[in-house]
Amino acid sequence: ELREFLESEGGRRLLGSLSPRQTVAPRLLLTVQAGVVLTIVGSGLQITGKYDLQPPGITVVALGLGLIASAVVSWALARFWGLMPDARTRDGE
């Protein structure tokens, strides 16, 4: 019965909704956004010139840059593994 369901239209829609292709791009975008925000906040803490805010500022900048680097590596791996749709195929070319 399970096999029949998975081969039916409803089963294909269910499997399609579980596909990682639909979830990779938003996760990467969220990671980049968080990295940019943390980098800007950390830079602001450093620019204030207060010595007691510079160590946390350095830490926050490092976290932000780490998130951005992680997103870049994840994007490259997702493209390599075929989890990201190619921009040329989205237009129907």
CSV table of N, CA and C in Angstrom, one decimal:
chain,number,residue,atom,x,y,z
A,1,GLU,N,0.8,-1.2,0.0
A,1,GLU,CA,0.0,0.0,0.0
A,1,GLU,C,0.8,1.3,0.0
A,2,LEU,N,1.9,1.2,0.8
A,2,LEU,CA,2.8,2.4,0.8
A,2,LEU,C,3.4,2.7,-0.6
A,3,ARG,N,3.8,1.6,-1.2
A,3,ARG,CA,4.4,1.8,-2.6
A,3,ARG,C,3.4,2.4,-3.5
A,4,GLU,N,2.1,1.9,-3.5
A,4,GLU,CA,1.1,2.5,-4.3
A,4,GLU,C,0.8,4.0,-4.0
A,5,PHE,N,0.9,4.3,-2.7
A,5,PHE,CA,0.7,5.7,-2.3
A,5,PHE,C,1.8,6.6,-2.8
A,6,LEU,N,3.0,6.1,-2.7
A,6,LEU,CA,4.2,6.9,-3.1
A,6,LEU,C,4.2,7.1,-4.6
A,7,GLU,N,3.7,6.2,-5.4
A,7,GLU,CA,3.6,6.3,-6.8
A,7,GLU,C,2.4,7.1,-7.3
A,8,SER,N,1.5,7.4,-6.4
A,8,SER,CA,0.3,8.2,-6.8
A,8,SER,C,0.7,9.7,-6.8
A,9,GLU,N,-0.2,10.5,-7.3
A,9,GLU,CA,0.0,11.9,-7.4
A,9,GLU,C,0.3,12.5,-6.0
A,10,GLY,N,-0.5,12.1,-5.0
A,10,GLY,CA,-0.4,12.6,-3.7
A,10,GLY,C,0.9,12.2,-3.1
A,11,GLY,N,1.4,11.0,-3.3
A,11,GLY,CA,2.7,10.6,-2.8
A,11,GLY,C,3.8,11.4,-3.4
A,12,ARG,N,3.7,11.7,-4.7
A,12,ARG,CA,4.8,12.5,-5.4
A,12,ARG,C,4.8,13.9,-4.8
A,13,ARG,N,3.6,14.5,-4.5
A,13,ARG,CA,3.6,15.8,-3.9
A,13,ARG,C,4.2,15.8,-2.5
A,14,LEU,N,3.9,14.7,-1.8
A,14,LEU,CA,4.5,14.6,-0.4
A,14,LEU,C,6.0,14.5,-0.5
A,15,LEU,N,6.5,13.7,-1.4
A,15,LEU,CA,8.0,13.6,-1.5
A,15,LEU,C,8.6,14.8,-2.0
A,16,GLY,N,7.9,15.5,-2.9
A,16,GLY,CA,8.4,16.8,-3.4
A,16,GLY,C,8.4,17.9,-2.4
A,17,SER,N,7.5,17.9,-1.4
A,17,SER,CA,7.5,18.9,-0.4
A,17,SER,C,8.6,18.6,0.6
A,18,LEU,N,9.1,17.4,0.7
A,18,LEU,CA,10.2,17.0,1.6
A,18,LEU,C,11.5,17.2,1.0
A,19,SER,N,11.6,17.6,-0.2
A,19,SER,CA,12.8,17.8,-0.9
A,19,SER,C,13.7,18.9,-0.3
A,20,PRO,N,15.0,18.6,-0.2
A,20,PRO,CA,15.9,19.6,0.4
A,20,PRO,C,16.1,20.8,-0.5
A,21,ARG,N,15.7,20.7,-1.8
A,21,ARG,CA,15.9,21.8,-2.7
A,21,ARG,C,15.1,23.0,-2.3
A,22,GLN,N,14.0,22.8,-1.6
A,22,GLN,CA,13.1,23.9,-1.2
A,22,GLN,C,13.6,24.5,0.1
A,23,THR,N,14.5,23.9,0.8
A,23,THR,CA,14.8,24.4,2.1
A,23,THR,C,16.3,24.9,2.2
A,24,VAL,N,17.1,24.6,1.2
A,24,VAL,CA,18.5,25.0,1.3
A,24,VAL,C,18.7,26.5,1.1
A,25,ALA,N,18.1,27.1,0.1
A,25,ALA,CA,18.3,28.5,-0.2
A,25,ALA,C,17.8,29.4,0.9
A,26,PRO,N,16.6,29.2,1.5
A,26,PRO,CA,16.2,30.1,2.6
A,26,PRO,C,17.1,30.0,3.8
A,27,ARG,N,17.6,28.8,4.1
A,27,ARG,CA,18.5,28.6,5.2
A,27,ARG,C,19.8,29.4,5.0
A,28,LEU,N,20.4,29.3,3.7
A,28,LEU,CA,21.6,30.0,3.4
A,28,LEU,C,21.4,31.5,3.5
A,29,LEU,N,20.2,32.0,3.0
A,29,LEU,CA,20.0,33.4,3.1
A,29,LEU,C,19.9,33.9,4.6
A,30,LEU,N,19.2,33.1,5.4
A,30,LEU,CA,19.1,33.5,6.8
A,30,LEU,C,20.5,33.5,7.5
A,31,THR,N,21.4,32.6,7.1
A,31,THR,CA,22.7,32.5,7.7
A,31,THR,C,23.5,33.7,7.3
A,32,VAL,N,23.4,34.1,6.0
A,32,VAL,CA,24.1,35.3,5.5
A,32,VAL,C,23.6,36.6,6.2
A,33,GLN,N,22.3,36.7,6.3
A,33,GLN,CA,21.7,37.8,7.0
A,33,GLN,C,22.2,38.0,8.4
A,34,ALA,N,22.2,36.9,9.1
A,34,ALA,CA,22.6,36.9,10.5
A,34,ALA,C,24.1,37.2,10.6
A,35,GLY,N,24.9,36.7,9.7
A,35,GLY,CA,26.3,37.0,9.7
A,35,GLY,C,26.6,38.5,9.4
A,36,VAL,N,25.8,39.1,8.5
A,36,VAL,CA,26.0,40.5,8.2
A,36,VAL,C,25.6,41.4,9.3
A,37,VAL,N,24.5,41.0,10.0
A,37,VAL,CA,24.0,41.8,11.1
A,37,VAL,C,25.0,41.7,12.3
A,38,LEU,N,25.5,40.5,12.6
A,38,LEU,CA,26.5,40.4,13.6
A,38,LEU,C,27.8,41.1,13.3
A,39,THR,N,28.2,41.1,12.1
A,39,THR,CA,29.4,41.8,11.7
A,39,THR,C,29.3,43.3,11.9
A,40,ILE,N,28.1,43.8,11.5
A,40,ILE,CA,27.9,45.3,11.7
A,40,ILE,C,27.8,45.7,13.1
A,41,VAL,N,27.0,44.9,13.9
A,41,VAL,CA,26.9,45.2,15.3
A,41,VAL,C,28.3,45.1,16.0
A,42,GLY,N,29.1,44.1,15.7
A,42,GLY,CA,30.4,44.0,16.3
A,42,GLY,C,31.3,45.1,15.9
A,43,SER,N,31.2,45.5,14.7
A,43,SER,CA,32.0,46.7,14.2
A,43,SER,C,31.6,48.0,15.0
A,44,GLY,N,30.3,48.1,15.2
A,44,GLY,CA,29.8,49.2,15.9
A,44,GLY,C,30.3,49.2,17.4
A,45,LEU,N,30.4,48.1,18.0
A,45,LEU,CA,30.9,48.0,19.3
A,45,LEU,C,32.4,48.4,19.3
A,46,GLN,N,33.1,48.0,18.3
A,46,GLN,CA,34.6,48.4,18.3
A,46,GLN,C,34.8,49.9,18.0
A,47,ILE,N,33.9,50.4,17.1
A,47,ILE,CA,34.1,51.8,16.7
A,47,ILE,C,33.7,52.8,17.9
A,48,THR,N,33.0,52.4,18.8
A,48,THR,CA,32.6,53.3,19.9
A,48,THR,C,33.8,53.8,20.7
A,49,GLY,N,34.9,53.1,20.6
A,49,GLY,CA,36.1,53.5,21.2
A,49,GLY,C,36.2,53.2,22.7
A,50,LYS,N,35.2,52.6,23.3
A,50,LYS,CA,35.3,52.2,24.7
A,50,LYS,C,36.1,50.9,24.8
A,51,TYR,N,37.1,50.9,25.7
A,51,TYR,CA,37.9,49.7,25.8
A,51,TYR,C,37.2,48.5,26.3
A,52,ASP,N,36.1,48.7,27.1
A,52,ASP,CA,35.4,47.6,27.7
A,52,ASP,C,34.4,47.0,26.6
A,53,LEU,N,34.2,47.6,25.5
A,53,LEU,CA,33.3,47.1,24.5
A,53,LEU,C,34.1,46.5,23.3
A,54,GLN,N,35.4,46.7,23.3
A,54,GLN,CA,36.2,46.2,22.1
A,54,GLN,C,36.3,44.6,22.1
A,55,PRO,N,36.6,44.0,23.3
A,55,PRO,CA,36.7,42.5,23.2
A,55,PRO,C,35.4,41.9,22.8
A,56,PRO,N,34.2,42.3,23.3
A,56,PRO,CA,33.0,41.7,22.8
A,56,PRO,C,32.7,42.0,21.4
A,57,GLY,N,33.1,43.2,20.9
A,57,GLY,CA,33.0,43.6,19.5
A,57,GLY,C,33.8,42.7,18.6
A,58,ILE,N,35.0,42.3,19.0
A,58,ILE,CA,35.8,41.4,18.2
A,58,ILE,C,35.2,40.0,18.1
A,59,THR,N,34.6,39.6,19.3
A,59,THR,CA,34.0,38.3,19.3
A,59,THR,C,32.8,38.3,18.4
A,60,VAL,N,32.0,39.3,18.4
A,60,VAL,CA,30.7,39.4,17.6
A,60,VAL,C,31.1,39.5,16.1
A,61,VAL,N,32.1,40.2,15.8
A,61,VAL,CA,32.6,40.3,14.4
A,61,VAL,C,33.1,38.9,13.9
A,62,ALA,N,33.8,38.2,14.8
A,62,ALA,CA,34.3,36.9,14.4
A,62,ALA,C,33.1,35.9,14.2
A,63,LEU,N,32.1,36.0,15.0
A,63,LEU,CA,30.9,35.2,14.8
A,63,LEU,C,30.2,35.5,13.5
A,64,GLY,N,30.1,36.8,13.2
A,64,GLY,CA,29.4,37.2,12.0
A,64,GLY,C,30.2,36.7,10.7
A,65,LEU,N,31.5,36.9,10.7
A,65,LEU,CA,32.3,36.4,9.6
A,65,LEU,C,32.3,34.9,9.5
A,66,GLY,N,32.3,34.2,10.6
A,66,GLY,CA,32.2,32.8,10.6
A,66,GLY,C,30.9,32.3,10.0
A,67,LEU,N,29.8,33.0,10.3
A,67,LEU,CA,28.5,32.6,9.7
A,67,LEU,C,28.5,32.8,8.2
A,68,ILE,N,29.1,33.9,7.8
A,68,ILE,CA,29.2,34.2,6.3
A,68,ILE,C,30.0,33.2,5.6
A,69,ALA,N,31.2,32.8,6.2
A,69,ALA,CA,32.0,31.8,5.6
A,69,ALA,C,31.3,30.5,5.6
A,70,SER,N,30.6,30.2,6.6
A,70,SER,CA,29.8,28.9,6.7
A,70,SER,C,28.8,28.9,5.6
A,71,ALA,N,28.1,30.0,5.3
A,71,ALA,CA,27.1,30.0,4.3
A,71,ALA,C,27.7,29.8,2.9
A,72,VAL,N,28.9,30.4,2.7
A,72,VAL,CA,29.6,30.3,1.4
A,72,VAL,C,30.0,28.8,1.2
A,73,VAL,N,30.5,28.2,2.2
A,73,VAL,CA,30.9,26.8,2.0
A,73,VAL,C,29.7,25.9,1.8
A,74,SER,N,28.6,26.2,2.6
A,74,SER,CA,27.4,25.4,2.4
A,74,SER,C,26.8,25.6,1.0
A,75,TRP,N,26.8,26.8,0.5
A,75,TRP,CA,26.3,27.1,-0.8
A,75,TRP,C,27.1,26.3,-1.9
A,76,ALA,N,28.4,26.3,-1.7
A,76,ALA,CA,29.3,25.6,-2.7
A,76,ALA,C,29.0,24.1,-2.6
A,77,LEU,N,28.9,23.5,-1.4
A,77,LEU,CA,28.6,22.1,-1.3
A,77,LEU,C,27.2,21.8,-1.8
A,78,ALA,N,26.2,22.6,-1.6
A,78,ALA,CA,24.8,22.4,-2.1
A,78,ALA,C,24.8,22.4,-3.6
A,79,ARG,N,25.6,23.3,-4.2
A,79,ARG,CA,25.7,23.3,-5.7
A,79,ARG,C,26.3,22.1,-6.2
A,80,PHE,N,27.4,21.6,-5.5
A,80,PHE,CA,28.2,20.5,-5.9
A,80,PHE,C,27.3,19.2,-5.9
A,81,TRP,N,26.5,19.1,-4.8
A,81,TRP,CA,25.6,17.9,-4.6
A,81,TRP,C,24.3,18.0,-5.3
A,82,GLY,N,24.1,19.1,-6.1
A,82,GLY,CA,22.9,19.2,-6.8
A,82,GLY,C,21.7,19.6,-6.0
A,83,LEU,N,21.8,20.2,-4.9
A,83,LEU,CA,20.7,20.6,-4.0
A,83,LEU,C,20.2,22.0,-4.3
A,84,MET,N,21.0,22.7,-5.1
A,84,MET,CA,20.6,24.1,-5.5
A,84,MET,C,20.2,24.1,-6.9
A,85,PRO,N,19.0,24.6,-7.3
A,85,PRO,CA,18.7,24.6,-8.7
A,85,PRO,C,19.6,25.6,-9.4
A,86,ASP,N,20.0,25.3,-10.6
A,86,ASP,CA,20.8,26.2,-11.5
A,86,ASP,C,20.0,27.4,-11.9
A,87,ALA,N,20.5,28.6,-11.9
A,87,ALA,CA,19.8,29.8,-12.3
A,87,ALA,C,19.3,29.7,-13.7
A,88,ARG,N,20.1,29.1,-14.6
A,88,ARG,CA,19.7,29.0,-16.0
A,88,ARG,C,18.5,28.1,-16.2
A,89,THR,N,18.3,27.1,-15.3
A,89,THR,CA,17.2,26.2,-15.5
A,89,THR,C,15.9,26.7,-15.0
A,90,ARG,N,16.0,27.7,-14.1
A,90,ARG,CA,14.7,28.3,-13.5
A,90,ARG,C,14.0,29.1,-14.6
A,91,ASP,N,14.7,29.6,-15.5
A,91,ASP,CA,14.0,30.4,-16.6
A,91,ASP,C,13.4,29.6,-17.7
A,92,GLY,N,13.6,28.3,-17.6
A,92,GLY,CA,13.1,27.4,-18.6
A,92,GLY,C,13.9,27.3,-19.8
A,93,GLU,N,15.2,27.6,-19.7
A,93,GLU,CA,16.1,27.5,-20.9
A,93,GLU,C,16.6,26.1,-21.0
